Amino acid sequence: RCRASGDGKPEKFQPPPKPVIIDKQKQRAERRFLSPEFIPPRGRTDPLKYYMERKDMIQRRKVLNIPEFYVGHVLAVTTADPYANNKSNRFVGICIQRGGRGLGATFVLRNVIEDQGVEICYELYSPRIQAIEVLKLEKRLDDNLMYLRDALPEYSTFDVNMKPVSRLDHEEIPVNKLQVRMKPKPWSKRWERPKYNIKGIKFELPESKMKAAQKWSQPWLEFDMLREYDTSKIEEKIWQEVNEGLKT
Amino acid sequence: MMPIWTKSGKKHAVTLLKVQDCHVLRYVSKEESGGKTAKLLVGGKNVSPFSKPESAHQIFKEAGLPRKQKVTTFNVTDDAIIKPGTPLYAAHFRPGQFVDVTAKTIGKGFQGVMKRWGFKGQPASHGQTKTHRRPGAISTNKAAKVYRGKKMPGKMGNIYRTSFGLKVWRINTIHDIIYVNGSVPGHTNCLVKVRDSKLPTCKKYNKNPPFPTFFADGDEKLPEDLFDEEIFQFTDPSVTYT
């Protein structure tokens, strides 16, 4: 290496620059998941009531690990059952709906056992639940999979002794863009109507029926400002509160 | 309203009542009030003094307290008299006790006879002319008059009603919250009067309450949460049957 201003004296040894390690795992934004039952609904109740509920919910989560799950995941739930052989009951199913807020939050699991469709509604914070395991992680195109009742039974059957699918922590949860085929009409609800806004069904109805269903569309709803409920700031505060509660 | 689970796994619905700045305002003796027992005037939530005339502030000035939104009377025996000005807390009640809750019901306005009294009305079709929700006949022929108190349309709701025999499941001493079984009359955040139950079957559960009341500056140091024996506390592991 040539020196710009020759001095004659030996230059002090410059060590080579340290390699900069870019940790891609940390660079990816930390995925924050706040369970939807923590978000308080819009109303006139005192926020103190939600605060007391959240304390109880955090307390229960410290004892029972409630994993992060969405609608479309396949879960296995073991509950205490006084009338069963081993006093415990294990049910495997796909989560089709998550409802309720606060301690009364519920989720419905559906499975087809021996050609009989079975749906069980579990309360997340009930003390009878002993374990919740996520067997398969995949989000679906909709928030509410109630249409699986009118779909062909193959879409709701899941093996009771299914092994949990392994998954890395930081990966995004895959979205399954499956379009489900339905049984012939009549259905329990008219799923083709825009009110349900379902994207996960492969409608094999004639074009005239699909156009007739659009008569019930309410395009003004998306511009209704009174229906907007911006939960981003509330979610931030609650997420911090829940995290601190779970750490201690 | 919130769910609560017992140790056997059963779910009960529970209403949360907050005790907000309750103070004893005045003591009225038996002879003064003309009743059978002495009375204590108790005031509820603090509210600004500027919306009422000075004459209404007399009671509060005597006790040295800010103006309260609601003032109620409690019939008290002579040995349970409390000095005016003492604050009352949620720890006055204990879990396992039974309680009566009084409040003004939600006002529904002028309502017809079907909603107000639960009349069946008339069929929707088969030749009914302009008569679907009307009361029909209001008296008999022989009576030749309409009796007093006949159920007719009128203003519904916004009256005091009591729900009796509600069990107290849990008490939070820091935020002064009472968890009471079942539902309570009134809308959300309305003012409510809570008394010890008068039902004869609940007398044995109301033994040994803090008498005459719970004093915060006394010797007793209560834990943050007081639970009933049967409640499943979330610090315990999940319920299992044997």
Coordinates of C-alpha atoms in Angstrom, one line a residue:
Chain A
R1 CA 0.0 0.0 0.0
C2 CA 1.5 3.4 -0.9
R3 CA 1.5 6.1 1.6
A4 CA 0.3 9.5 0.5
S5 CA 2.7 11.7 2.7
G6 CA 5.9 9.7 3.2
D7 CA 7.3 10.3 6.6
G8 CA 10.0 7.7 6.7
K9 CA 8.9 6.4 10.0
P10 CA 6.9 3.1 10.1
E11 CA 3.2 3.9 10.4
K12 CA 1.2 2.6 13.4
F13 CA -0.4 -0.7 12.6
Q14 CA -4.0 -0.1 11.6
P15 CA -6.1 -3.2 12.2
P16 CA -8.5 -4.1 9.4
P17 CA -12.1 -2.8 9.9
K18 CA -14.3 -5.2 11.9
P19 CA -16.9 -7.0 9.8
V20 CA -20.4 -5.6 10.4
I21 CA -22.7 -8.5 11.2
I22 CA -26.2 -7.7 10.0
D23 CA -28.5 -9.9 12.0
K24 CA -31.4 -10.4 9.6
Q25 CA -33.6 -12.0 12.3
K26 CA -33.5 -8.9 14.4
Q27 CA -33.9 -6.6 11.5
R28 CA -37.2 -8.1 10.6
A29 CA -39.8 -6.1 12.5
E30 CA -40.7 -7.9 15.7
R31 CA -44.1 -9.5 15.0
R32 CA -46.6 -8.2 17.5
F33 CA -49.6 -10.3 18.0
L34 CA -52.3 -9.2 20.4
S35 CA -55.1 -11.7 20.9
P36 CA -58.3 -10.1 19.7
E37 CA -60.1 -10.6 23.0
F38 CA -57.9 -8.0 24.7
I39 CA -59.2 -5.2 22.5
P40 CA -62.2 -3.5 24.3
P41 CA -65.3 -2.9 22.3
R42 CA -66.6 0.6 21.7
G43 CA -69.1 1.5 24.4
R44 CA -69.8 3.5 27.5
T45 CA -68.3 1.1 30.0
D46 CA -65.7 2.4 32.4
P47 CA -62.1 1.3 31.2
L48 CA -61.5 0.2 34.8
K49 CA -63.7 -2.8 34.1
Y50 CA -61.5 -3.8 31.1
Y51 CA -58.4 -3.3 33.2
M52 CA -59.6 -5.7 35.9
E53 CA -60.5 -8.3 33.2
R54 CA -57.1 -7.9 31.6
K55 CA -55.4 -8.5 35.0
D56 CA -57.4 -11.8 35.3
M57 CA -56.6 -12.8 31.7
I58 CA -52.9 -12.2 32.2
Q59 CA -53.0 -14.2 35.4
R60 CA -54.6 -17.1 33.6
R61 CA -52.1 -16.9 30.7
K62 CA -49.2 -17.3 33.2
V63 CA -50.6 -20.6 34.3
L64 CA -52.0 -21.9 31.0
N65 CA -50.0 -21.2 27.8
I66 CA -52.5 -19.9 25.2
P67 CA -50.6 -19.9 21.9
E68 CA -51.1 -17.4 19.1
F69 CA -53.7 -18.7 16.8
Y70 CA -56.0 -17.4 14.1
V71 CA -59.1 -18.6 12.3
G72 CA -58.1 -21.5 10.1
H73 CA -55.5 -23.1 12.4
V74 CA -55.9 -26.7 13.4
L75 CA -55.9 -27.0 17.2
A76 CA -56.0 -29.8 19.8
V77 CA -57.7 -28.9 23.1
T78 CA -57.6 -31.1 26.2
T79 CA -60.4 -30.3 28.7
A80 CA -61.2 -31.9 32.1
D81 CA -64.4 -34.0 31.7
P82 CA -65.9 -35.6 34.8
Y83 CA -67.7 -38.3 32.6
A84 CA -64.8 -39.4 30.5
N85 CA -62.6 -42.4 31.2
N86 CA -59.4 -40.6 32.0
K87 CA -61.3 -37.6 33.2
S88 CA -59.9 -35.7 30.3
N89 CA -61.1 -35.2 26.7
R90 CA -59.0 -34.3 23.7
F91 CA -60.6 -32.7 20.6
V92 CA -58.8 -31.8 17.4
G93 CA -60.4 -29.4 14.9
I94 CA -60.1 -26.4 12.7
C95 CA -60.9 -23.0 14.3
I96 CA -63.7 -21.5 12.4
Q97 CA -64.6 -18.5 14.6
R98 CA -63.2 -16.5 17.4
G99 CA -65.8 -14.5 19.3
G100 CA -66.3 -12.6 22.6
R101 CA -64.2 -10.0 24.4
G102 CA -62.5 -10.2 27.7
L103 CA -62.7 -13.3 29.9
G104 CA -65.7 -14.6 28.0
A105 CA -63.7 -15.0 24.8
T106 CA -64.6 -18.2 22.8
F107 CA -63.4 -20.1 19.8
V108 CA -65.3 -22.8 17.8
L109 CA -63.4 -25.9 16.6
R110 CA -64.9 -28.1 13.8
N111 CA -64.1 -31.6 12.8
V112 CA -65.8 -34.5 11.0
I113 CA -65.6 -37.7 13.1
E114 CA -67.0 -40.9 11.5
D115 CA -69.0 -38.9 8.9
Q116 CA -70.6 -36.7 11.6
G117 CA -69.7 -33.0 11.7
V118 CA -68.9 -31.9 15.2
E119 CA -68.4 -28.3 16.4
I120 CA -67.4 -27.4 19.9
C121 CA -67.3 -23.9 21.3
Y122 CA -64.6 -23.6 23.9
E123 CA -64.0 -20.6 26.3
L124 CA -60.4 -19.5 26.2
Y125 CA -60.2 -18.7 29.9
S126 CA -62.3 -21.6 31.3
P127 CA -60.5 -23.4 34.1
R128 CA -61.5 -26.8 32.6
I129 CA -59.1 -26.4 29.7
Q130 CA -55.9 -28.1 30.5
A131 CA -53.9 -27.6 27.3
I132 CA -54.2 -25.9 23.9
E133 CA -51.8 -27.1 21.1
V134 CA -51.5 -25.7 17.7
L135 CA -51.1 -28.5 15.2
K136 CA -51.1 -26.7 11.9
L137 CA -50.6 -23.0 11.3
E138 CA -52.3 -21.5 8.4
K139 CA -54.5 -18.5 8.0
R140 CA -57.3 -18.6 5.5
L141 CA -58.8 -15.9 3.3
D142 CA -61.7 -15.2 5.7
D143 CA -62.1 -14.3 9.4
N144 CA -65.1 -16.6 9.7
L145 CA -65.2 -20.1 8.3
M146 CA -68.8 -20.9 9.1
Y147 CA -69.3 -21.8 5.5
L148 CA -67.4 -25.1 6.1
R149 CA -70.8 -26.4 7.3
D150 CA -72.1 -26.2 3.8
A151 CA -68.8 -27.3 2.1
L152 CA -67.9 -30.8 1.2
P153 CA -67.0 -32.8 4.3
E154 CA -63.4 -33.4 3.1
Y155 CA -62.5 -29.8 3.8
S156 CA -63.4 -30.2 7.5
T157 CA -61.9 -33.6 8.3
F158 CA -58.7 -33.6 10.2
D159 CA -56.9 -36.6 11.6
V160 CA -57.4 -36.9 15.3
N161 CA -53.9 -38.2 15.8
M162 CA -52.3 -35.6 13.6
K163 CA -48.7 -34.7 14.5
P164 CA -47.9 -31.0 15.0
V165 CA -46.3 -29.4 12.0
S166 CA -42.9 -27.9 12.9
R167 CA -42.4 -24.2 12.2
L168 CA -39.8 -21.6 12.9
D169 CA -40.7 -18.7 15.2
H170 CA -39.9 -15.8 13.0
E171 CA -41.6 -16.9 9.8
E172 CA -44.7 -15.3 8.6
I173 CA -47.9 -17.4 9.1
P174 CA -48.8 -18.8 5.6
V175 CA -52.1 -17.8 4.1
N176 CA -53.8 -20.8 2.5
K177 CA -55.7 -19.5 -0.6
L178 CA -57.8 -22.6 -0.8
Q179 CA -61.1 -22.1 -2.6
V180 CA -63.6 -24.5 -1.0
R181 CA -66.1 -26.4 -3.1
M182 CA -69.6 -26.4 -1.7
K183 CA -72.4 -28.9 -1.4
P184 CA -75.5 -28.2 -3.6
K185 CA -77.8 -25.5 -2.5
P186 CA -79.7 -24.8 -0.1
W187 CA -77.0 -23.7 2.3
S188 CA -77.5 -22.6 5.9
K189 CA -76.7 -19.0 5.0
R190 CA -76.7 -17.4 1.5
W191 CA -72.9 -17.2 1.4
E192 CA -72.8 -15.6 -2.1
R193 CA -74.3 -12.4 -0.7
P194 CA -71.8 -9.5 -0.3
K195 CA -72.7 -9.1 3.4
Y196 CA -70.6 -12.1 4.3
N197 CA -67.7 -11.0 2.0
I198 CA -66.4 -14.5 1.6
K199 CA -63.3 -15.0 -0.6
G200 CA -62.6 -18.6 0.2
I201 CA -65.5 -20.3 -1.7
K202 CA -65.3 -21.4 -5.3
F203 CA -68.8 -20.4 -6.4
E204 CA -70.0 -22.7 -9.1
L205 CA -73.3 -20.8 -9.4
P206 CA -74.4 -19.3 -12.8
E207 CA -73.4 -15.7 -13.5
S208 CA -77.1 -14.5 -13.3
K209 CA -77.3 -15.8 -9.6
M210 CA -74.1 -14.0 -8.7
K211 CA -75.3 -10.8 -10.2
A212 CA -78.6 -11.1 -8.4
A213 CA -76.8 -11.6 -5.1
Q214 CA -75.0 -8.2 -5.7
K215 CA -78.4 -6.5 -5.3
W216 CA -78.0 -6.8 -1.5
S217 CA -74.6 -5.1 -1.5
Q218 CA -74.3 -2.0 0.6
P219 CA -71.4 0.0 -1.0
W220 CA -72.0 3.0 1.3
L221 CA -70.9 1.0 4.4
E222 CA -67.2 1.3 3.7
F223 CA -67.5 5.1 3.7
D224 CA -69.5 5.3 6.9
M225 CA -67.3 7.2 9.3
L226 CA -69.3 6.4 12.4
R227 CA -68.5 2.7 12.0
E228 CA -64.7 3.3 11.9
Y229 CA -63.0 2.0 15.1
D230 CA -59.3 2.7 15.0
T231 CA -57.7 0.4 17.5
S232 CA -54.0 1.0 16.7
K233 CA -53.3 3.2 19.7
I234 CA -55.4 1.2 22.1
E235 CA -53.6 -1.9 20.9
E236 CA -50.2 -0.4 21.5
K237 CA -51.0 0.4 25.1
I238 CA -52.6 -2.9 25.8
W239 CA -49.8 -4.8 24.1
Q240 CA -47.2 -3.2 26.4
E241 CA -49.4 -3.8 29.4
V242 CA -49.9 -7.4 28.6
N243 CA -46.2 -8.0 27.8
E244 CA -45.1 -6.4 31.1
G245 CA -47.7 -8.5 32.9
L246 CA -46.5 -11.7 31.3
K247 CA -42.8 -11.0 32.0
T248 CA -43.2 -10.7 35.8
Chain B
M1 CA -70.8 -8.1 33.5
M2 CA -68.1 -10.7 33.5
P3 CA -67.9 -14.5 33.8
I4 CA -66.6 -16.2 37.0
W5 CA -65.8 -19.9 37.4
T6 CA -66.2 -22.0 40.6
K7 CA -63.8 -24.7 41.6
S8 CA -66.1 -27.4 40.1
G9 CA -65.9 -25.7 36.7
K10 CA -69.3 -24.1 36.7
K11 CA -69.7 -20.6 35.1
H12 CA -71.6 -17.7 36.7
A13 CA -72.2 -14.2 35.4
V14 CA -71.1 -11.4 37.7
T15 CA -71.7 -7.6 37.8
L16 CA -69.0 -5.3 38.9
L17 CA -70.0 -2.4 41.2
K18 CA -67.6 0.3 42.1
V19 CA -67.8 2.2 45.4
Q20 CA -67.0 5.7 44.5
D21 CA -66.4 8.3 47.3
C22 CA -69.1 7.2 49.7
H23 CA -69.4 9.2 52.9
V24 CA -71.9 9.2 55.7
L25 CA -73.6 12.7 55.6
R26 CA -75.9 12.9 58.6
Y27 CA -77.4 10.9 61.4
V28 CA -81.1 11.2 61.9
S29 CA -82.4 9.8 65.2
K30 CA -85.5 7.6 65.6
E31 CA -87.6 10.4 67.1
E32 CA -86.6 13.0 64.5
S33 CA -87.4 10.8 61.6
G34 CA -90.6 9.3 63.1
G35 CA -89.7 5.8 61.9
K36 CA -88.9 2.6 63.8
T37 CA -85.1 2.9 63.6
A38 CA -82.5 5.6 63.3
K39 CA -81.4 6.6 59.8
L40 CA -78.1 7.4 58.3
L41 CA -77.9 9.6 55.2
V42 CA -75.1 8.4 52.9
G43 CA -73.9 10.3 49.8
G44 CA -72.4 8.8 46.6
K45 CA -70.2 10.0 43.8
N46 CA -68.5 13.4 44.0
V47 CA -69.9 16.0 41.6
S48 CA -69.4 19.7 41.0
P49 CA -71.1 22.1 43.4
F50 CA -71.9 24.7 40.9
S51 CA -75.0 23.2 39.3
K52 CA -77.2 23.4 42.3
P53 CA -78.2 26.4 44.5
E54 CA -76.5 27.2 47.8
S55 CA -79.5 26.0 49.8
A56 CA -78.9 22.5 48.6
H57 CA -75.4 22.5 49.9
Q58 CA -76.5 22.7 53.6
I59 CA -76.1 19.0 54.4
F60 CA -72.7 18.8 52.7
K61 CA -71.3 21.9 54.5
E62 CA -72.3 20.5 57.9
A63 CA -70.4 17.3 57.2
G64 CA -67.5 19.1 55.5
L65 CA -67.7 17.1 52.2
P66 CA -68.0 18.0 48.5
R67 CA -71.4 17.7 46.9
K68 CA -72.5 14.2 46.2
Q69 CA -74.6 13.1 43.2
K70 CA -76.9 10.8 45.1
V71 CA -78.1 10.9 48.8
T72 CA -79.8 7.8 50.2
T73 CA -81.1 6.7 53.6
F74 CA -80.2 3.5 55.4
N75 CA -82.3 2.3 58.4
V76 CA -79.8 1.5 61.0
T77 CA -80.0 0.1 64.6
D78 CA -78.7 2.2 67.4
D79 CA -75.5 0.2 67.9
A80 CA -74.5 0.6 64.2
I81 CA -74.4 4.5 64.1
I82 CA -71.4 6.0 62.3
K83 CA -70.1 9.5 62.7
P84 CA -71.0 11.8 59.8
G85 CA -68.0 12.3 57.5
T86 CA -66.6 8.7 57.7
P87 CA -65.8 7.2 54.3
L88 CA -67.4 3.9 53.4
Y89 CA -65.4 1.3 51.4
A90 CA -66.2 -1.8 49.4
A91 CA -64.6 -3.9 52.3
H92 CA -67.8 -3.2 54.2
F93 CA -69.1 -6.3 52.4
R94 CA -67.4 -9.7 52.5
P95 CA -67.4 -12.5 49.9
G96 CA -70.0 -15.1 50.7
Q97 CA -72.5 -12.5 51.9
F98 CA -75.8 -11.9 50.3
V99 CA -76.9 -8.4 49.1
D100 CA -79.9 -6.5 47.8
V101 CA -79.2 -4.0 45.0
T102 CA -81.6 -1.1 44.2
A103 CA -81.4 1.2 41.2
K104 CA -83.5 3.0 38.7
T105 CA -84.3 0.8 35.7
I106 CA -83.5 1.8 32.2
G107 CA -86.2 4.2 31.0
K108 CA -88.1 3.0 27.9
G109 CA -90.4 6.0 27.5
F110 CA -94.1 5.7 26.6
Q111 CA -94.6 2.1 25.7
G112 CA -97.5 0.0 24.6
V113 CA -99.2 -2.7 26.5
M114 CA -97.4 -5.6 24.8
K115 CA -93.9 -4.4 25.8
R116 CA -94.9 -2.9 29.2
W117 CA -97.1 -5.7 30.6
G118 CA -96.4 -8.6 28.2
F119 CA -99.9 -8.9 26.7
K120 CA -100.2 -11.2 23.7
G121 CA -101.9 -8.7 21.3
Q122 CA -103.9 -10.0 18.3
P123 CA -102.9 -12.1 15.3
A124 CA -101.1 -10.5 12.3
S125 CA -103.6 -11.7 9.7
H126 CA -106.9 -13.6 9.2
G127 CA -109.0 -10.5 8.9
Q128 CA -107.8 -8.4 11.9
T129 CA -108.7 -4.7 11.1
K130 CA -106.1 -2.3 12.5
T131 CA -105.8 -4.3 15.7
H132 CA -102.4 -6.1 16.3
R133 CA -100.9 -4.7 19.5
R134 CA -104.0 -3.3 21.3
P135 CA -105.0 -4.4 24.8
G136 CA -108.5 -5.6 23.7
A137 CA -111.1 -5.6 26.5
I138 CA -110.3 -3.6 29.6
S139 CA -113.1 -4.7 32.0
T140 CA -116.2 -7.0 32.3
N141 CA -119.8 -6.0 31.7
K142 CA -120.9 -6.6 35.4
A143 CA -118.2 -4.4 36.8
A144 CA -119.4 -1.4 34.8
K145 CA -116.2 0.4 35.6
V146 CA -112.5 0.1 35.0
Y147 CA -110.6 -1.0 38.1
R148 CA -107.8 1.1 39.5
G149 CA -104.4 -0.1 38.5
K150 CA -105.6 -1.6 35.2
K151 CA -102.6 -2.5 33.1
M152 CA -102.5 0.1 30.2
P153 CA -99.9 1.8 28.1
G154 CA -97.8 4.4 29.8
K155 CA -94.3 5.4 30.8
M156 CA -92.1 2.4 31.3
G157 CA -88.9 2.1 33.2
N158 CA -86.9 4.8 35.1
I159 CA -88.3 3.5 38.5
Y160 CA -86.5 2.1 41.4
R161 CA -86.4 -1.7 41.5
T162 CA -84.5 -4.1 43.7
S163 CA -82.9 -7.5 42.9
F164 CA -82.8 -9.6 46.1
G165 CA -80.4 -12.2 47.4
L166 CA -77.3 -11.6 45.2
K167 CA -74.2 -13.3 46.3
V168 CA -71.0 -11.3 46.7
W169 CA -68.2 -13.4 45.0
R170 CA -65.2 -11.1 45.3
I171 CA -64.1 -7.7 46.7
N172 CA -61.2 -5.6 45.4
T173 CA -60.0 -3.4 48.2
I174 CA -57.6 -1.2 46.1
H175 CA -60.2 -0.1 43.5
D176 CA -63.2 -0.6 45.8
I177 CA -65.0 -3.0 43.5
I178 CA -67.7 -5.5 44.6
Y179 CA -68.4 -8.5 42.3
V180 CA -72.1 -9.4 42.7
N181 CA -73.8 -12.5 41.2
G182 CA -76.2 -12.1 38.4
S183 CA -77.6 -8.9 36.9
V184 CA -78.5 -5.6 38.5
P185 CA -81.2 -3.1 37.5
G186 CA -80.0 0.1 35.7
H187 CA -77.9 1.0 32.7
T188 CA -74.1 0.9 32.7
N189 CA -72.4 3.3 35.0
C190 CA -75.6 4.2 36.9
L191 CA -75.8 4.8 40.7
V192 CA -76.9 1.8 42.7
K193 CA -77.8 1.2 46.4
V194 CA -76.3 -1.9 48.0
R195 CA -77.7 -3.2 51.3
D196 CA -77.4 -6.4 53.3
S197 CA -80.1 -8.9 52.2
K198 CA -83.4 -9.0 54.0
L199 CA -84.3 -12.5 52.8
P200 CA -84.7 -15.0 55.7
T201 CA -82.7 -17.8 53.8
C202 CA -79.7 -15.5 53.5
K203 CA -79.4 -14.6 57.2
K204 CA -77.0 -17.4 58.1
Y205 CA -74.5 -16.3 55.4
N206 CA -74.5 -12.7 56.7
K207 CA -72.9 -13.6 60.0
N208 CA -69.8 -11.7 61.2
P209 CA -69.7 -8.7 58.8
P210 CA -67.4 -5.8 59.6
F211 CA -69.5 -4.0 62.2
P212 CA -70.4 -1.1 62.1
T213 CA -68.3 -0.7 58.9
F214 CA -64.8 -1.2 57.6
F215 CA -62.5 1.6 58.7
A216 CA -59.5 2.2 56.5
D217 CA -57.3 3.7 59.2
G218 CA -58.0 0.8 61.6
D219 CA -55.7 -2.1 62.5
E220 CA -56.9 -4.5 59.8
K221 CA -54.8 -4.8 56.7
L222 CA -56.7 -6.6 54.1
P223 CA -55.1 -8.2 51.0
E224 CA -55.8 -6.7 47.6
D225 CA -58.5 -9.2 46.6
L226 CA -60.9 -11.1 48.8
F227 CA -62.3 -14.2 47.2
D228 CA -65.2 -16.5 48.2
E229 CA -64.1 -20.1 49.0
E230 CA -65.7 -21.6 46.0
I231 CA -64.2 -19.3 43.4
F232 CA -61.6 -20.6 41.0
Q233 CA -58.7 -18.2 41.3
F234 CA -56.6 -17.8 38.2
T235 CA -53.4 -18.3 40.1
D236 CA -54.4 -22.0 40.7
P237 CA -53.7 -24.7 38.0
S238 CA -56.5 -25.8 35.8
V239 CA -59.4 -27.7 37.3
T240 CA -59.2 -31.6 37.2
Y241 CA -61.8 -34.1 38.3
T242 CA -60.9 -37.2 40.3

